[in-house]
mmCIF file of C-alpha atoms and ligand atoms in Angstrom:
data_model
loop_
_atom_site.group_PDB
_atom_site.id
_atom_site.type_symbol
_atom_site.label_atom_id
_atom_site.label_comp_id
_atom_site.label_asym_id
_atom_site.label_seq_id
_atom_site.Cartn_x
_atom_site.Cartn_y
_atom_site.Cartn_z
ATOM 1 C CA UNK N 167 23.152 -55.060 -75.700
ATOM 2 C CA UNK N 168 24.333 -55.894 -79.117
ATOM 3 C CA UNK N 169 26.461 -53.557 -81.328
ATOM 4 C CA UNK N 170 23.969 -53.066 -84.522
ATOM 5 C CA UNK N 171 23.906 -51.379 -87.639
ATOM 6 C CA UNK N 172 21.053 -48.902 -88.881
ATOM 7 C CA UNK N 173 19.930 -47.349 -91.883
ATOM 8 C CA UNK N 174 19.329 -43.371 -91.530
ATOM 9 C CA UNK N 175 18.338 -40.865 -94.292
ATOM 10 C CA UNK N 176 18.297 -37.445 -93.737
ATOM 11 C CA UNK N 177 15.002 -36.362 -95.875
ATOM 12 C CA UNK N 178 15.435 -33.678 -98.543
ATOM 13 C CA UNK N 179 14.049 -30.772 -96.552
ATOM 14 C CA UNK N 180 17.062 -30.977 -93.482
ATOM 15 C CA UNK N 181 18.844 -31.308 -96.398
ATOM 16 C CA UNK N 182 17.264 -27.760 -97.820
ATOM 17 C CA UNK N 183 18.002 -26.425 -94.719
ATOM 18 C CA UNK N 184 21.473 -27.073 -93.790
ATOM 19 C CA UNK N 185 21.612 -29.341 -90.710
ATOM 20 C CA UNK N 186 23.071 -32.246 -91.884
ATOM 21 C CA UNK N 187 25.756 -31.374 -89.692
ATOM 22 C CA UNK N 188 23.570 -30.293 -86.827
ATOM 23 C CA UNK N 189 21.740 -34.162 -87.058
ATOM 24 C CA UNK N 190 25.398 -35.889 -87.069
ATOM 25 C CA UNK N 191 26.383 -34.413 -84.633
ATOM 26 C CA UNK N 192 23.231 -35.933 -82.706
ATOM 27 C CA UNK N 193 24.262 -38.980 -83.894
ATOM 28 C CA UNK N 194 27.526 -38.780 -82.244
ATOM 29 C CA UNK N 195 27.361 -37.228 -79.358
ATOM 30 C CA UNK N 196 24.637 -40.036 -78.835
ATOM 31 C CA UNK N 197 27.449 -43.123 -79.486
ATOM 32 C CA UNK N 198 25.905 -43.320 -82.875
ATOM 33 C CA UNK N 199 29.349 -43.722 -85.214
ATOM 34 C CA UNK N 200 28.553 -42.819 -89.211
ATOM 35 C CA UNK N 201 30.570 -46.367 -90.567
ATOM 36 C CA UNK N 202 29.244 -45.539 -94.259
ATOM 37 C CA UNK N 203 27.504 -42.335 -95.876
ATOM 38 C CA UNK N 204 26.435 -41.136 -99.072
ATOM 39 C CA UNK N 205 24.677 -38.400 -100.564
ATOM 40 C CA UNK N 206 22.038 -39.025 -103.723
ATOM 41 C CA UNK N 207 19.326 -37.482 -105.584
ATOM 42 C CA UNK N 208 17.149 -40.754 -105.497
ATOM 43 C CA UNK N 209 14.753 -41.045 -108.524
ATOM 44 C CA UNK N 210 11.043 -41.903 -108.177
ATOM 45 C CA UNK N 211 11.689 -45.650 -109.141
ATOM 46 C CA UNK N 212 14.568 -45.927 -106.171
ATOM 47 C CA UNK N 213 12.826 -43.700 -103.671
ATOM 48 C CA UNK N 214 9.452 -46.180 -104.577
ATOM 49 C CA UNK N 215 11.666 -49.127 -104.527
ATOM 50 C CA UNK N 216 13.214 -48.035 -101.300
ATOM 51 C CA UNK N 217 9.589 -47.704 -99.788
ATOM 52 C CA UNK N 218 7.901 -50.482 -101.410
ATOM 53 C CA UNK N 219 6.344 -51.457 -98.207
ATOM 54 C CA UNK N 220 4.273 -48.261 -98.073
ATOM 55 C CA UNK N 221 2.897 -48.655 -101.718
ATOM 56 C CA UNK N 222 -0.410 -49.532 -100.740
ATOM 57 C CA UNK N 223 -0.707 -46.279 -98.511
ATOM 58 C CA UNK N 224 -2.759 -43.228 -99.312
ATOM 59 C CA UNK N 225 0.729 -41.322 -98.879
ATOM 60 C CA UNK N 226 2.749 -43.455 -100.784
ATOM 61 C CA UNK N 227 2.568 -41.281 -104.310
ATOM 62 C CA UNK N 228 3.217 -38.307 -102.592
ATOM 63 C CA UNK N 229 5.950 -39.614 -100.120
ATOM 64 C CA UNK N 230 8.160 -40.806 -103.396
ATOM 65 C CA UNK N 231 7.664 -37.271 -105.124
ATOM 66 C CA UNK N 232 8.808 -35.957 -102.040
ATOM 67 C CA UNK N 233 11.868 -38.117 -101.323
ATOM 68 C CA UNK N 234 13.047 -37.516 -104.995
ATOM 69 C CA UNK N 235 12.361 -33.829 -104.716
ATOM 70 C CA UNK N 236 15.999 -33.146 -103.812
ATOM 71 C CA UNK N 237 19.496 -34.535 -102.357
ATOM 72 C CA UNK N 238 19.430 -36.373 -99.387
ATOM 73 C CA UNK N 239 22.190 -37.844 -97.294
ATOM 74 C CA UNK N 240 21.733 -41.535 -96.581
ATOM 75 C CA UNK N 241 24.510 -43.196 -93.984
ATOM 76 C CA UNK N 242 24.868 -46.774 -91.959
ATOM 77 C CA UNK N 243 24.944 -45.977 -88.174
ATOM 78 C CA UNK N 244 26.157 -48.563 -85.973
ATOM 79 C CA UNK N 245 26.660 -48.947 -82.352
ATOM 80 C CA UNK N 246 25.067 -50.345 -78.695
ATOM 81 C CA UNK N 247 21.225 -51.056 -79.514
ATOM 82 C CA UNK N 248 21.495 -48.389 -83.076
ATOM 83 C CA UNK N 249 18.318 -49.048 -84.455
ATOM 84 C CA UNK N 250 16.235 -48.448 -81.095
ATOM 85 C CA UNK N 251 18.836 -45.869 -80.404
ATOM 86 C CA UNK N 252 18.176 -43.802 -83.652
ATOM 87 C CA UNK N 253 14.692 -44.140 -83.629
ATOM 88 C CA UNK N 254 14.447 -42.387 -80.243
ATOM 89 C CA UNK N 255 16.639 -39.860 -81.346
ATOM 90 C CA UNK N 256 14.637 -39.339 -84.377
ATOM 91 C CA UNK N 257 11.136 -39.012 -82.208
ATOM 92 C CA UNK N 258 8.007 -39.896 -83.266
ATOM 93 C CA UNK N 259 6.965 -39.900 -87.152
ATOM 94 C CA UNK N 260 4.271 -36.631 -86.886
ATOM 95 C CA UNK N 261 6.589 -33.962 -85.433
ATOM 96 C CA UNK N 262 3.850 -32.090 -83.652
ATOM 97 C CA UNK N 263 3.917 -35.442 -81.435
ATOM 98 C CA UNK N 264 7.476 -35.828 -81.080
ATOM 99 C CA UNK N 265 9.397 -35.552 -77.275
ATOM 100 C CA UNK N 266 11.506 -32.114 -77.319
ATOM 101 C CA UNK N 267 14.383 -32.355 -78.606
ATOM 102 C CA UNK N 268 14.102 -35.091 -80.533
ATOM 103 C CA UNK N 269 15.532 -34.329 -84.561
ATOM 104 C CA UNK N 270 11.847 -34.151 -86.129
ATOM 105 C CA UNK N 271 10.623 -32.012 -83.229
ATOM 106 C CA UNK N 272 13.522 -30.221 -83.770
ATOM 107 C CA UNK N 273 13.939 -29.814 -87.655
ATOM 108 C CA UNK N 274 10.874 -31.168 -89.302
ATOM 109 C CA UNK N 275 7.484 -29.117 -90.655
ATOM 110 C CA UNK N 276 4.593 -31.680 -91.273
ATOM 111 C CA UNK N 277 4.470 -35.750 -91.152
ATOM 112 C CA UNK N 278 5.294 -35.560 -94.687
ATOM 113 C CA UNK N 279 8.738 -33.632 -94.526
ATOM 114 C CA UNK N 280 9.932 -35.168 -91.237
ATOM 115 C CA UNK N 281 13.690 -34.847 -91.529
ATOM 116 C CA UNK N 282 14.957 -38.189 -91.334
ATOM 117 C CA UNK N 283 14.464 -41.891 -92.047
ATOM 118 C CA UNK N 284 15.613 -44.783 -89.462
ATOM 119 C CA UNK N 285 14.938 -48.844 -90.029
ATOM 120 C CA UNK N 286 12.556 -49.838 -87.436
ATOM 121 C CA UNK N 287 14.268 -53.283 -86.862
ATOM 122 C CA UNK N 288 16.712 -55.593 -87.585
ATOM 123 C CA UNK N 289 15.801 -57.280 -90.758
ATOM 124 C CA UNK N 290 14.499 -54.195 -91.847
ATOM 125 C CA UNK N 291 17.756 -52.257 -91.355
ATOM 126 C CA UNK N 292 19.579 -55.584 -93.079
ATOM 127 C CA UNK N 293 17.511 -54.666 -96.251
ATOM 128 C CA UNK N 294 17.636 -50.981 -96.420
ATOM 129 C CA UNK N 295 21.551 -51.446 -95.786
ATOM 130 C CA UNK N 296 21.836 -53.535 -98.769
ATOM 131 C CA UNK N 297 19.441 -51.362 -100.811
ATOM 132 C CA UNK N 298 21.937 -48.573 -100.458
ATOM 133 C CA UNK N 299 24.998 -50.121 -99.816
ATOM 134 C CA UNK N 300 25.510 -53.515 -101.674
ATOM 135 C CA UNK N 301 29.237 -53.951 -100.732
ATOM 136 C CA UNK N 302 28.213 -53.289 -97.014
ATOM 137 C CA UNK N 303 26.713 -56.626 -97.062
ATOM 138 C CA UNK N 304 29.773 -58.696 -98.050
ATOM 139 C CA UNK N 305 31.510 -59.526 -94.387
HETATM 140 N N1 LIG F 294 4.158 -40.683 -94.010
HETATM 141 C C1 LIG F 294 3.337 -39.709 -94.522
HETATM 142 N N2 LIG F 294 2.039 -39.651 -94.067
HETATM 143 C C2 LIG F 294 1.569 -40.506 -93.110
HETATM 144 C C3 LIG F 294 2.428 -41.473 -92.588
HETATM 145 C C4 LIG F 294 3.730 -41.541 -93.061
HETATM 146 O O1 LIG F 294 3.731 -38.934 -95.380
HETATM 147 O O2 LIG F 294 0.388 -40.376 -92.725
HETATM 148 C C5 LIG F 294 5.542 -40.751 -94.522
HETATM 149 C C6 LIG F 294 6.517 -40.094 -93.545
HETATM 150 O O3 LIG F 294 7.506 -39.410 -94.297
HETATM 151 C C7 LIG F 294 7.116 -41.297 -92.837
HETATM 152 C C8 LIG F 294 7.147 -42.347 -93.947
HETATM 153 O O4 LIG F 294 5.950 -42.104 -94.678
HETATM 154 O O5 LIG F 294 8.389 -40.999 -92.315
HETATM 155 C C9 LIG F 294 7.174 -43.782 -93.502
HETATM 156 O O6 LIG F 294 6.140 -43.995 -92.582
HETATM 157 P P1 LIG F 294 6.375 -44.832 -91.238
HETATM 158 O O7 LIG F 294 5.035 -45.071 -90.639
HETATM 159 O O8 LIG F 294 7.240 -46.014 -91.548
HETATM 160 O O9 LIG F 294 7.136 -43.776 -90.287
HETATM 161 P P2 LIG F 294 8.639 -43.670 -89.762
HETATM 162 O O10 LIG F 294 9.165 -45.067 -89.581
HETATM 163 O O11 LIG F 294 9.409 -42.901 -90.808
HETATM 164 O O12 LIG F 294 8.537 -42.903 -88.472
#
């Protein structure tokens, strides 16, 4: 297993509700170590920028209103197999289908406010990185 780096964002309703602490904490005890983190109110053209890949979707207007509705706290995680890693931590996208104990079946209220973000690869995890971090990307 290779020691990776992920992008994470912890959506503006956790963020409403006060568990940013409660999610790092998942992180951690998990092996999941926060190497860079940052908290933002993103605007619609950097939330829609950030999820440019979606802009085609039926959700995509109301997924960029949402993630510029408030602060969120975005952070790099890295460690053994961190993207895979995260993503099971983070449980499946609809929280009503997510394994117990998981952070969206945990913290989340529809498919639309799920709590957190995660890359869902490699090259996508380079590019969110950089979106976010620019000086991250200089080795
Ligand atoms: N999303 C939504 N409605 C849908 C599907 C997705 O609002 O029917 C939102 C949701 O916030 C999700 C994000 O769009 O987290 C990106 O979707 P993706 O399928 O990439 O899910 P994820 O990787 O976040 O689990």
């Amino acid at each position: 297993m290779a020691v990776e780096r992920t992008l994470s964002i912890i959506k503006p309703d956790a963020v409403a509700k006060n568990v940013i602490g409660k999610i790092y904490s998942r992180f951690e005890t998990n092996g999941l170590k926060i190497v860079a983190s940052r908290m933002a109110w993103l605007s619609e053209r950097e939330a829609g920028g950030f999820y440019a890949v979606h802009k085609e979707r039926p959700f995509f207007k109301d997924l960029v209103s949402f993630m510029s509705s408030g602060p969120v706290m975005i952070q790099v995680l890295e460690g053994e197999n961190a993207i895979a890693k995260n993503r099971e931590l983070m449980g499946a996208t609809d929280p009503k289908k997510a394994d117990k104990g998981t952070i969206r079946a945990d913290f989340a209220d529809s498919i639309d406010a799920n709590a957190v973000h995660g890359s869902d690869g490699p090259d996508t995890a380079k590019v969110e990185i950089a979106y976010f971090f620019p000086a991250l990307n200089v080795f």
